[in-house]
CSV table of C-alpha atoms in Angstrom, one decimal:
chain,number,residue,atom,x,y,z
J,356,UNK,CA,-2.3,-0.1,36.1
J,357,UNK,CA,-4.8,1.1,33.3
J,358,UNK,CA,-4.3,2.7,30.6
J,359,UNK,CA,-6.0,5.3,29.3
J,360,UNK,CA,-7.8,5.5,26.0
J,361,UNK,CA,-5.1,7.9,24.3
J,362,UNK,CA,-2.5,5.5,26.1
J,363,UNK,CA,-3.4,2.9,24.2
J,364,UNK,CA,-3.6,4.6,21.0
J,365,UNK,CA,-0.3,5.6,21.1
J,366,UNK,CA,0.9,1.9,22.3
J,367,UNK,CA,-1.2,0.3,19.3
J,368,UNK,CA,0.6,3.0,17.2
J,369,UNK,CA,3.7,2.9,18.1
J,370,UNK,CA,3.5,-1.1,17.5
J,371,UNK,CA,2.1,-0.4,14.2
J,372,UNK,CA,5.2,1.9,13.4
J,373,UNK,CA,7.9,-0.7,13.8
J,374,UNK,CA,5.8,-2.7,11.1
J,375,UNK,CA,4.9,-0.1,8.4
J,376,UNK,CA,7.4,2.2,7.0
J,377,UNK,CA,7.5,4.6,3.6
J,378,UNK,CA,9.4,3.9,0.7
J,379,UNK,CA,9.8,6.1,-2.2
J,380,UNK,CA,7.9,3.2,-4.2
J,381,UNK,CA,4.9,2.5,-1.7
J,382,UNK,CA,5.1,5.8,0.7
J,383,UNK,CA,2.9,5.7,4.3
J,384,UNK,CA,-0.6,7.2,4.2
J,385,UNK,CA,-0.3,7.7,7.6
J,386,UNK,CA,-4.1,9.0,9.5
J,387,UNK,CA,-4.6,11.5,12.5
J,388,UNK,CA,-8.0,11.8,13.6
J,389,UNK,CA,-8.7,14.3,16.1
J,390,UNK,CA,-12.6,14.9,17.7
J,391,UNK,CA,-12.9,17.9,15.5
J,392,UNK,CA,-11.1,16.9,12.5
J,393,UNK,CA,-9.3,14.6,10.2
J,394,UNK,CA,-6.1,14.6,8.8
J,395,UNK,CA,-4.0,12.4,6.5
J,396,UNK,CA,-0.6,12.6,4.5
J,397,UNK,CA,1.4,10.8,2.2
J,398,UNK,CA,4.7,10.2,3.1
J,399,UNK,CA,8.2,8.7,2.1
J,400,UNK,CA,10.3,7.7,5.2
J,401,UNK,CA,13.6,7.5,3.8
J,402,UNK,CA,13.6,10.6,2.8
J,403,UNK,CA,10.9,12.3,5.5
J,404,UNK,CA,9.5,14.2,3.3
J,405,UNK,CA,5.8,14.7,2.8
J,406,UNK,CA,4.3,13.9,-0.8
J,407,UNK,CA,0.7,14.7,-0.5
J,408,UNK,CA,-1.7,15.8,2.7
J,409,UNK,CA,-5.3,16.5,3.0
J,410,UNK,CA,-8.0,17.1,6.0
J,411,UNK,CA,-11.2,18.8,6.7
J,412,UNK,CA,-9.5,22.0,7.2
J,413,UNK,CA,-8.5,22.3,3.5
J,414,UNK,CA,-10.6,24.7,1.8
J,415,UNK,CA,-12.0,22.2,-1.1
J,416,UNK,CA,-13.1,20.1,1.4
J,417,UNK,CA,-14.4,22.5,4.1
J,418,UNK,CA,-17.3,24.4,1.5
J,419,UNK,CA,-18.3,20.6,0.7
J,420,UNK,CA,-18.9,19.3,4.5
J,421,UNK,CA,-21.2,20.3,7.3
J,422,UNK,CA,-18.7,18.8,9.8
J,423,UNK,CA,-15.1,17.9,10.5
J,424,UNK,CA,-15.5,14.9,12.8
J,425,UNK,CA,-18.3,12.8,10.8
J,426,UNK,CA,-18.0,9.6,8.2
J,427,UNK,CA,-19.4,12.6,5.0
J,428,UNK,CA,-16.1,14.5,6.0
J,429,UNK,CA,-14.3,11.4,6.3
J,430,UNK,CA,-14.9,10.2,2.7
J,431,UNK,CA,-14.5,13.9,1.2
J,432,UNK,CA,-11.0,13.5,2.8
J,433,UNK,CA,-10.6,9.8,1.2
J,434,UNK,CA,-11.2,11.1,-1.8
J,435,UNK,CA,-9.1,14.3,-2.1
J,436,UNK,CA,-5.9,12.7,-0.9
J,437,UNK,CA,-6.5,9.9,-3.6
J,438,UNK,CA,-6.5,13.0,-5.9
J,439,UNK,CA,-3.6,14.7,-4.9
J,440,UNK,CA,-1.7,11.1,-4.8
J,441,UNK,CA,-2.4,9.9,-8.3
J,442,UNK,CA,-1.5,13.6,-9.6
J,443,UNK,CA,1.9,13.0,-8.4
J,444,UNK,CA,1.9,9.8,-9.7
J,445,UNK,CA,1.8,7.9,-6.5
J,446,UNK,CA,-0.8,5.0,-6.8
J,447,UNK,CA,0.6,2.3,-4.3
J,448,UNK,CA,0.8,3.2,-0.1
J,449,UNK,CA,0.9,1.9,3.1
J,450,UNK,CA,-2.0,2.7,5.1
J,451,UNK,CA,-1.0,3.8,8.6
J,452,UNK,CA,-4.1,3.8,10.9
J,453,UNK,CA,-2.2,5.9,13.3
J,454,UNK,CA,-3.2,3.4,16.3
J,455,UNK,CA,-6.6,3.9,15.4
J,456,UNK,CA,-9.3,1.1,15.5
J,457,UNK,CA,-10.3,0.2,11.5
J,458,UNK,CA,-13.8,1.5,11.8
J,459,UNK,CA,-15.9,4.3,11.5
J,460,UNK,CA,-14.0,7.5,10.2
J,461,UNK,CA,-10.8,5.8,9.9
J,462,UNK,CA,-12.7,3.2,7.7
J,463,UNK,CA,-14.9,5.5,5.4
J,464,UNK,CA,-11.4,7.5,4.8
J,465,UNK,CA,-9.9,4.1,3.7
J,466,UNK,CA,-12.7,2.8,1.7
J,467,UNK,CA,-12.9,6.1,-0.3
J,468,UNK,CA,-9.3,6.8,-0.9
J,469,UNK,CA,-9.6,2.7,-2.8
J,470,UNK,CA,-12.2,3.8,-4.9
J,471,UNK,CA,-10.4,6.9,-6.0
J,472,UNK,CA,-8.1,4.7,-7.5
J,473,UNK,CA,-5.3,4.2,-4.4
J,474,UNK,CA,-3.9,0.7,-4.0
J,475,UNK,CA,-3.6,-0.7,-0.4
């Protein structure tokens, strides 16, 4: 039996799950990428509670790209959610590729959200 390309996203994520969890110390920065757009949030699984979020539908974001689904929109992403994290004085996470491959979008979102000042 094959699986599917969303099939084995959500097997690669769900591995990734039993691995990574939130604290209120070092919460999850846990990634959705859809084709159209990106999303990311900070959270703190004891609690379940969502400390931060971001994604190319937020209006500071939006005015700044010319696309949703591209590496540019990525970064702008990266960078806002490091914002937004440090303001609440959250500098340590967990990334959480969401069963993603670490490349591409996933990667520039990553790289941008460590130079903002993130630790991970």
């Amino acid at each position: 039996m094959k699986l599917t390309r969303k099939e084995s996203r959500i097997r690669r994520h769900r591995r990734i799950r039993g691995k990574v969890k939130g604290s209120p110390e070092r919460p999850r920065m846990a990634v959705f990428r859809s084709n159209q757009h990106i999303y990311v949030q900070v959270i703190d699984d004891t609690q379940h509670h969502t400390l931060a979020a971001a994604s190319t539908i937020d209006p500071e974001v939006r005015g700044t790209i010319s696309s949703g689904a591209n590496c540019e929109a990525s970064v702008a992403v990266g960078k806002l959610i490091a914002q937004r994290s440090l303001s609440k004085g959250i500098s340590k996470v967990v990334f959480d590729r969401g069963g993603n491959l670490y490349h591409g979008r996933i990667k520039a979102l990553a790289d941008a959200a460590r130079e903002a000042g993130l630790e991970f």
